[in-house]
Coordinates of C-alpha atoms and ligand atoms in Angstrom, one line a residue:
X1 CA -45.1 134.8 200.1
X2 CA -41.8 135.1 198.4
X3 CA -40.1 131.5 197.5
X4 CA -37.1 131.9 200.2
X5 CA -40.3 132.9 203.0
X6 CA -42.3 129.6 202.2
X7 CA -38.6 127.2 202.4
X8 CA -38.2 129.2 205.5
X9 CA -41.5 128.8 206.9
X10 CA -41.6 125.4 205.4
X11 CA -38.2 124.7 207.5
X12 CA -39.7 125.7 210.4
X13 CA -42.8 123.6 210.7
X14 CA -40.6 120.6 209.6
X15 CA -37.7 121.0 212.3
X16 CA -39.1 122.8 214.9
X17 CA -36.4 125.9 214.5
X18 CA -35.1 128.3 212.5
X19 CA -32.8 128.0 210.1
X20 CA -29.6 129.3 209.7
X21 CA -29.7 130.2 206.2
X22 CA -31.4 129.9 203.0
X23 CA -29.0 129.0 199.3
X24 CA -31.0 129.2 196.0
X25 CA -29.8 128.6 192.3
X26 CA -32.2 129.6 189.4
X27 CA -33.0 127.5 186.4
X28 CA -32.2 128.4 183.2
X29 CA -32.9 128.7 179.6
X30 CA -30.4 128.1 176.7
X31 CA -30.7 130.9 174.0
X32 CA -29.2 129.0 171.2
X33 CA -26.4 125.9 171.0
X34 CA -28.9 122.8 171.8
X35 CA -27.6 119.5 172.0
X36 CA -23.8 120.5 171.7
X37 CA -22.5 120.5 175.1
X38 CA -21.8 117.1 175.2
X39 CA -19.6 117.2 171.7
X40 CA -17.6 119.9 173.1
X41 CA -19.5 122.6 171.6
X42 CA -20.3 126.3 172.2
X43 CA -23.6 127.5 174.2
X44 CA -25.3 130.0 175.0
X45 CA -27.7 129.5 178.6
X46 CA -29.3 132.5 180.6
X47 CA -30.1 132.1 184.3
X48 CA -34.4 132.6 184.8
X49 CA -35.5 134.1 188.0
X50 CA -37.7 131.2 189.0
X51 CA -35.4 128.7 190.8
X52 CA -34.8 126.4 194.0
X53 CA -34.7 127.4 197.6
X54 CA -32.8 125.2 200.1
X55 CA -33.3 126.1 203.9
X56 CA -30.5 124.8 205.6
X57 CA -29.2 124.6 209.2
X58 CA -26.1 122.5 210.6
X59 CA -27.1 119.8 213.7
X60 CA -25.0 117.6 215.9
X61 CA -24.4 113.9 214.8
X62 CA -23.3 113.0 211.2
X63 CA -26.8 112.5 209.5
X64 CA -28.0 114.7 206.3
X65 CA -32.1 115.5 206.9
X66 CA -34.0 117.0 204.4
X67 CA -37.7 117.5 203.3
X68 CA -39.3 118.0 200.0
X69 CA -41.5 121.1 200.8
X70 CA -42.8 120.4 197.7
X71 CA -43.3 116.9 197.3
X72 CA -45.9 116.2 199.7
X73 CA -43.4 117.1 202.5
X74 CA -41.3 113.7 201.3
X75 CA -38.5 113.4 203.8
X76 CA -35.0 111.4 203.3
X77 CA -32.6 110.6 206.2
X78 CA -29.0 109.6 205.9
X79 CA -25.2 109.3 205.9
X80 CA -23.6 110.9 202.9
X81 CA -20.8 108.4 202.8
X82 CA -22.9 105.6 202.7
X83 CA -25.9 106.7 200.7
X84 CA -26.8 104.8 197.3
X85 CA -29.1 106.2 194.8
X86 CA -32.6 106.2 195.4
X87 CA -34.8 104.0 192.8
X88 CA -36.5 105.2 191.2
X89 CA -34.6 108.1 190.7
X90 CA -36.4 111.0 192.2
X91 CA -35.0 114.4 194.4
X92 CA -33.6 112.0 196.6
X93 CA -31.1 110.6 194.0
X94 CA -29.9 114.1 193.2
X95 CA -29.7 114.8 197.1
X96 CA -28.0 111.9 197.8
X97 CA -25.4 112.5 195.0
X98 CA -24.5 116.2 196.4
X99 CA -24.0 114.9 200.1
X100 CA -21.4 112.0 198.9
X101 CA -20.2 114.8 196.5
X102 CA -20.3 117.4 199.3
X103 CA -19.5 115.0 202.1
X104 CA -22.1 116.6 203.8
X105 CA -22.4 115.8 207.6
X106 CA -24.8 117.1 210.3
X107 CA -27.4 119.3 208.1
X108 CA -31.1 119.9 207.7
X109 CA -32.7 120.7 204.5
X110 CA -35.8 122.3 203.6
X111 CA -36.5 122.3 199.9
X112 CA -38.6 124.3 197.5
X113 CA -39.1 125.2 193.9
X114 CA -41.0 127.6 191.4
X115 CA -38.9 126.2 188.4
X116 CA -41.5 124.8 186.2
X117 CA -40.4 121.0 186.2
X118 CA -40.3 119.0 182.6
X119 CA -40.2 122.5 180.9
X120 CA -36.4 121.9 179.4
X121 CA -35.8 125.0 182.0
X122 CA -33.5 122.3 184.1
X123 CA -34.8 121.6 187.9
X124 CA -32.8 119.4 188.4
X125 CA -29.6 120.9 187.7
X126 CA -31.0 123.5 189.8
X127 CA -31.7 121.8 192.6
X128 CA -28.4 120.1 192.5
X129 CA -26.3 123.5 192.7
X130 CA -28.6 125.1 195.6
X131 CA -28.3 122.0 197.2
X132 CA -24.5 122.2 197.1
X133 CA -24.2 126.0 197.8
X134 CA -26.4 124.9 201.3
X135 CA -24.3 122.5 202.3
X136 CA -21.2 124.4 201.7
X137 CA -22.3 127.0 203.5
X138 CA -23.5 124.8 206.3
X139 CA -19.9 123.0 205.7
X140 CA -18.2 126.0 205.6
X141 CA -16.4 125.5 202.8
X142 CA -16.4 127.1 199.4
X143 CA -16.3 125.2 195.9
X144 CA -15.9 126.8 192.6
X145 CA -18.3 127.1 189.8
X146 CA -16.4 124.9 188.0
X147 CA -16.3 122.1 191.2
X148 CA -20.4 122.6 192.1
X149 CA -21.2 122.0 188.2
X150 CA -19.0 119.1 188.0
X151 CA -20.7 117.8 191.5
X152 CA -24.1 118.2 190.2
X153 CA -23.2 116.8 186.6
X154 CA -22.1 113.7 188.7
X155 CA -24.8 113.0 190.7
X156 CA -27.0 113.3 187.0
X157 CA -24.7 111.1 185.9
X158 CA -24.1 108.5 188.2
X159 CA -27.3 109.0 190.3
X160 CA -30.4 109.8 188.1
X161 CA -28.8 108.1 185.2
X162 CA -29.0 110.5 182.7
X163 CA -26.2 111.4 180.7
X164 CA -26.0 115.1 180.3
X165 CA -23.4 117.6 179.2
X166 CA -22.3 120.5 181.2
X167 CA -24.0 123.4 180.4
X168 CA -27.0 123.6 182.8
X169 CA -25.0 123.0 185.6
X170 CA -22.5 125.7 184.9
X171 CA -25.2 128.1 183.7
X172 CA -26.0 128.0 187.0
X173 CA -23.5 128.1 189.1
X174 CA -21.5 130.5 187.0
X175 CA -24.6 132.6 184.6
X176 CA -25.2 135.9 186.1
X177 CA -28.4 137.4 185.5
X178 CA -29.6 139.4 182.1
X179 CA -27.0 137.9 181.1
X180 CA -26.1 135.4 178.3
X181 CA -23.4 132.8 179.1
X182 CA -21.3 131.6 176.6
X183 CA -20.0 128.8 177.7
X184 CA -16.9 126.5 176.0
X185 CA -17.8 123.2 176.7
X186 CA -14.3 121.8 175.7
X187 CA -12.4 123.4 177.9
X188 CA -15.3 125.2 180.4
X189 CA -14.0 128.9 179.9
X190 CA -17.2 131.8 180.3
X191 CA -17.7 134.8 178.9
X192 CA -20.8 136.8 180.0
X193 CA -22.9 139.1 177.7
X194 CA -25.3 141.8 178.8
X195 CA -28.4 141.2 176.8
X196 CA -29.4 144.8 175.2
X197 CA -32.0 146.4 177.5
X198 CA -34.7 146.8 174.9
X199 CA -34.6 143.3 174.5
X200 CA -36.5 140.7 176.0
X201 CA -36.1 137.0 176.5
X202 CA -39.8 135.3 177.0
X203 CA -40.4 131.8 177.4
X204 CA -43.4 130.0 176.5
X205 CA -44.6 126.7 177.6
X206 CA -46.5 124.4 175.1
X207 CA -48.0 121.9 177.6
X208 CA -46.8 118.9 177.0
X209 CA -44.2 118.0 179.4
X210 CA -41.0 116.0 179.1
X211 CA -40.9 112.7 180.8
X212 CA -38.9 109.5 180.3
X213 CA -37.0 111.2 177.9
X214 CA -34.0 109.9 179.5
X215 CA -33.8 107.0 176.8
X216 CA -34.1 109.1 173.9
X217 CA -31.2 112.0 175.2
X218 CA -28.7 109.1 176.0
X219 CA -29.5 107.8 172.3
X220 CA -29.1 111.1 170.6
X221 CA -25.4 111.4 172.6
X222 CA -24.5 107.7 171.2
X223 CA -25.5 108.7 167.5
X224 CA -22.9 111.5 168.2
X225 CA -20.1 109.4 169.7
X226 CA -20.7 107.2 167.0
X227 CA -20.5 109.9 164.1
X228 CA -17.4 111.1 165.9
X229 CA -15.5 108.0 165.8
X230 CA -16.6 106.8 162.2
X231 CA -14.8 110.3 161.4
X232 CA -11.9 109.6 163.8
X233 CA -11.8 112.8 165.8
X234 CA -12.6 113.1 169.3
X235 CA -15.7 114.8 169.5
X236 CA -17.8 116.5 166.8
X237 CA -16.3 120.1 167.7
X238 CA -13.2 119.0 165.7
X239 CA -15.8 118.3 162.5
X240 CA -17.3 120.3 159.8
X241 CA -19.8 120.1 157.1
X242 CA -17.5 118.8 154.2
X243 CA -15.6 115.9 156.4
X244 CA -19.2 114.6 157.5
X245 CA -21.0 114.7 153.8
X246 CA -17.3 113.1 152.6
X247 CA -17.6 110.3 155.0
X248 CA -20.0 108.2 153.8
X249 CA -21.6 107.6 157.0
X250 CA -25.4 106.1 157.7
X251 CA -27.8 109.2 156.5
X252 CA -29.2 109.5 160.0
X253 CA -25.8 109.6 161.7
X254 CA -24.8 111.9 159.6
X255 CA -27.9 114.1 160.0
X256 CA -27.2 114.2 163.7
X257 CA -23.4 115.6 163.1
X258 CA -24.5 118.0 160.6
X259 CA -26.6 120.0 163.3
X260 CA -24.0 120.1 165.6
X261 CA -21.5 121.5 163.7
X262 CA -24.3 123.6 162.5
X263 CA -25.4 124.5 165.9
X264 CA -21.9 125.1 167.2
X265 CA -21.3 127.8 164.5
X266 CA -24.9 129.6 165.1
X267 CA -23.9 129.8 168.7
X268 CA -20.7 132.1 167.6
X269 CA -22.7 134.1 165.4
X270 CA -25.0 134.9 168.3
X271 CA -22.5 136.1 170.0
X272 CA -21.8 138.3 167.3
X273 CA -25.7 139.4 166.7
X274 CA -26.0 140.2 170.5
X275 CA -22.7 142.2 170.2
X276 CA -23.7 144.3 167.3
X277 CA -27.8 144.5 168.5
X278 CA -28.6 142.8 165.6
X279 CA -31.9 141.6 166.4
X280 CA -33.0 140.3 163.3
X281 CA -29.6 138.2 162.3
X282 CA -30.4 137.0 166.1
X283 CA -34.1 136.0 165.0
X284 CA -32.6 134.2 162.4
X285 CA -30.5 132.5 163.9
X286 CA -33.1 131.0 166.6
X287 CA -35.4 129.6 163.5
X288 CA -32.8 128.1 162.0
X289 CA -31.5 126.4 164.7
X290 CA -35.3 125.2 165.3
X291 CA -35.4 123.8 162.0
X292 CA -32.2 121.8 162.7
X293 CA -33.6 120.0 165.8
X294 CA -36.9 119.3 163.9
X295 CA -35.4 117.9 161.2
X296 CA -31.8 116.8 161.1
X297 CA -31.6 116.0 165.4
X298 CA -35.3 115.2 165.6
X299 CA -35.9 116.2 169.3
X300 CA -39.1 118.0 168.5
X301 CA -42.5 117.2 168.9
X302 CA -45.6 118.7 167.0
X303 CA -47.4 120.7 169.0
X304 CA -43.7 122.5 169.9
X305 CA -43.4 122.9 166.8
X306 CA -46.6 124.2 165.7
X307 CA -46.2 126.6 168.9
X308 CA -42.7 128.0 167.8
X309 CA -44.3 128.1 164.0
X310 CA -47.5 130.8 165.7
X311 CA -44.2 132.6 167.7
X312 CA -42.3 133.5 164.9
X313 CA -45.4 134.7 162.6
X314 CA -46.3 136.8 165.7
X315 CA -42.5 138.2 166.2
X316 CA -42.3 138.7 162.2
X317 CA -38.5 139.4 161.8
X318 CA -37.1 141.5 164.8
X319 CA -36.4 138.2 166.7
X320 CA -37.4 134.4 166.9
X321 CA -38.1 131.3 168.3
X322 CA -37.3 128.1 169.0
X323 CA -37.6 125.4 171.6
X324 CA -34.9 125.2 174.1
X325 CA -33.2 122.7 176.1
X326 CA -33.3 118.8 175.5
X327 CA -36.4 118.9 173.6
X328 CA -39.4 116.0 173.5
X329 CA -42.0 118.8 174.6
X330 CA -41.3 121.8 177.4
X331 CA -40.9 124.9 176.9
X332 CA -40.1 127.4 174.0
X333 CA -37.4 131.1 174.2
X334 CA -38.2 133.8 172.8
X335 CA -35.8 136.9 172.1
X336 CA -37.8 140.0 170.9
X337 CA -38.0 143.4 171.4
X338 CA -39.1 144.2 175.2
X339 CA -42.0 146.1 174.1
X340 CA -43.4 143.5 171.5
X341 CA -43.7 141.1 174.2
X342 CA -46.9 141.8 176.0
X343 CA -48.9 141.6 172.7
X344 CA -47.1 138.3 171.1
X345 CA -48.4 137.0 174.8
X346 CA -51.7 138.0 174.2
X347 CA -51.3 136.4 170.4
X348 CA -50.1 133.1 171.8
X349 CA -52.7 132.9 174.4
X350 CA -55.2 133.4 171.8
X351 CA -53.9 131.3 168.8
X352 CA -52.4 128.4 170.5
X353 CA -53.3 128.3 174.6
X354 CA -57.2 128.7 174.6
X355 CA -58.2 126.4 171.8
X356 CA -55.9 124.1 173.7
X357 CA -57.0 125.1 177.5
X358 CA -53.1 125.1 178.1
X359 CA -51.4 127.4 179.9
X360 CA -48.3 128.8 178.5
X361 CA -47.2 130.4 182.2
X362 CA -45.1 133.0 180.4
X363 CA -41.7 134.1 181.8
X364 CA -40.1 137.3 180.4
X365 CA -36.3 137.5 181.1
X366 CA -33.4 139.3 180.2
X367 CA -32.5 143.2 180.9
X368 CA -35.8 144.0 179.1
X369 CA -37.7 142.2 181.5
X370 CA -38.8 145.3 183.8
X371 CA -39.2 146.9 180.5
X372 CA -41.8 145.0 179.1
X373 CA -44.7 146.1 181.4
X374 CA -45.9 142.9 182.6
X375 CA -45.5 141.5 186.8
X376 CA -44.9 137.7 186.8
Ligands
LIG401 C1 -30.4 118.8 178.6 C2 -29.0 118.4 179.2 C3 -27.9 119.4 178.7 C4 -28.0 119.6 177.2 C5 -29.4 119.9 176.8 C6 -29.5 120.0 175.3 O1 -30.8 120.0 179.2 O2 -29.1 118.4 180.6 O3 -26.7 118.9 179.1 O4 -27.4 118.5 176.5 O5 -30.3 118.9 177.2 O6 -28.8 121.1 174.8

């Protein structure tokens, strides 16, 4: 049964009808430029073809309805207007924050999911954007990318408590897919790049899952804030290299700034290794960005590290790995060539996922995908 089948069949059982239509966002995975969007940086996200299903039908009265099809069939029940966030937060928060953002009236929800959840592969931004494209279709109305991803960063924001940038809710709303989005977080302008067909995008999880990471991302964005205004700009976009190790400021602040500006520049010069299919400068570029959150913005954890260490012996250098998204565990990308990727599966499953009994649920994505030779 294919994901939109079960949130239909899913909406049925819970409602008694049919619905009148089903909206679905994918999650995604950011290539390269971690930990930047929130310092006005440049990244580089790809939509994933796993992603969230919302079933959605309109109804008389002013009441939002909706069940979790996947939590235990969880339902929540209420005015948008006057909703407050649900403690703790949970799918209902997130809900809640796209019906006030929405000012969603007379709708039923069904919801369902194959995004892996606590992979870094955001689930919750993609909930948030199918969410919002079922009730505008249900609304009849019709937001920008721009307007959904600022919705959804909201009701992170304001409703979860998490203090995210922007990039996983534009990604998106706005990535299309085998596609790389670069993505200007100052000013939110997108350009998208066709990933080369004989190249493949494959993402690995290493088992342990994030989970109350929340306190750790917000302190990583304050160590930023703080380096930017000990350096008097506005964000750390306006920094380089020189003006940070000039400043004088406390080694570990300083550490943080130096891999965003670092990051921010490897981000550009992907964009120029996927132009030229330039597979090893693209490799190179994913370990060193690696290295950067190990060390200098110490979001890693060991066994990511020891899994994105196997990876990149397996790739050798046509390509290379690193983890992706907030970090603290989840998942690790990939970029190699599309017909490499079956066997550095099969390498990975050996070295690292059966001494461990973890499963690495591999995803292969980009335009290589159907190349590769393997049905997920
Ligand atoms: C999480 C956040 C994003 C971004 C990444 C790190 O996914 O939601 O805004 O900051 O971490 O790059």
């Amino acid at each position: 049964m294919t994901l939109t089948e079960r949130t239909r069949a899913g909406f049925r059982a819970a409602f008694g009808s049919q619905p009148d239509g089903v909206a679905f966002a994918p999650g995604r995975v950011n290539l390269i430029g971690e930990h930047v969007d929130y310092n006005d940086g440049l990244v580089l996200p790809l939509p994933i073809s796993t992603g969230t299903a919302v079933a959605w039908s309109r109804c008389d009265g002013s009441e939002v309805e909706a069940v979790a099809l996947d939590f235990g069939k969880e339902r929540d029940r209420f005015l948008a207007r006057s909703a407050k966030p649900h403690q703790p937060a949970d799918w209902r928060s997130y809900l809640r924050g796209m019906a006030q953002g929405m000012d969603a009236q007379g709708v039923k929800l069904a919801i369902a999911g194959s995004n892996p959840r606590g992979a870094g592969l955001s689930s919750s931004a993609s909930l948030c954007i199918a969410l919002g494209r079922a009730m505008a279709a249900a609304g009849k109305v019709d937001p920008t990318h721009r307007e959904l991803a600022l919705m959804a960063q909201i009701a992170e924001h304001e409703w979860a408590g998490v203090h995210c940038g922007i990039m996983d809710q534009m990604a998106i709303a706005a990535g299309e897919p085998g596609h790389a989005l670069l993505l200007d977080c100052r000013n939110l302008e997108t350009r998208q790049f066709a990933l080369p067909e004989d190249w493949a995008v494959v993402i690995v999880q290493s088992g342990v899952t994030r989970g109350l990471v929340e306190g750790h991302y917000n302190a990583r964005r304050h160590d930023c804030e703080l380096a930017a205004q000990a350096l008097g700009i506005a964000s750390l976009r306006d920094a380089d290299a020189d003006m940070i190790r000039a400043a004088n400021l406390d080694p570990v602040i300083a550490a943080r700034a130096l891999h965003v500006v670092g990051e921010i520049a490897r981000t550009a010069q992907a964009v120029s290794a996927i132009e030229a299919h330039d597979l090893a400068a693209m490799g190179a570029l994913l370990r060193a960005s690696h290295a950067s959150l190990r060390d200098q913005f110490e979001v890693s954890v060991p066994a990511v590290d020891e899994l994105v260490d196997l990876a990149n012996a397996a790739i050798g250098p046509q390509g290379g790995a690193r983890m992706t998204g907030g970090g603290f565990g989840g998942a690790i990308v990939a970029v190699l060539a599309a017909d490499a990727a079956p066997r550095f599966i099969a390498t990975l499953e050996q070295q690292f996922a059966q001494p461990r009994r973890a499963a690495l649920n591999p995803m292969i994505e980009g335009k290589g995908r159907h190349l590769a030779g393997i049905e997920l």
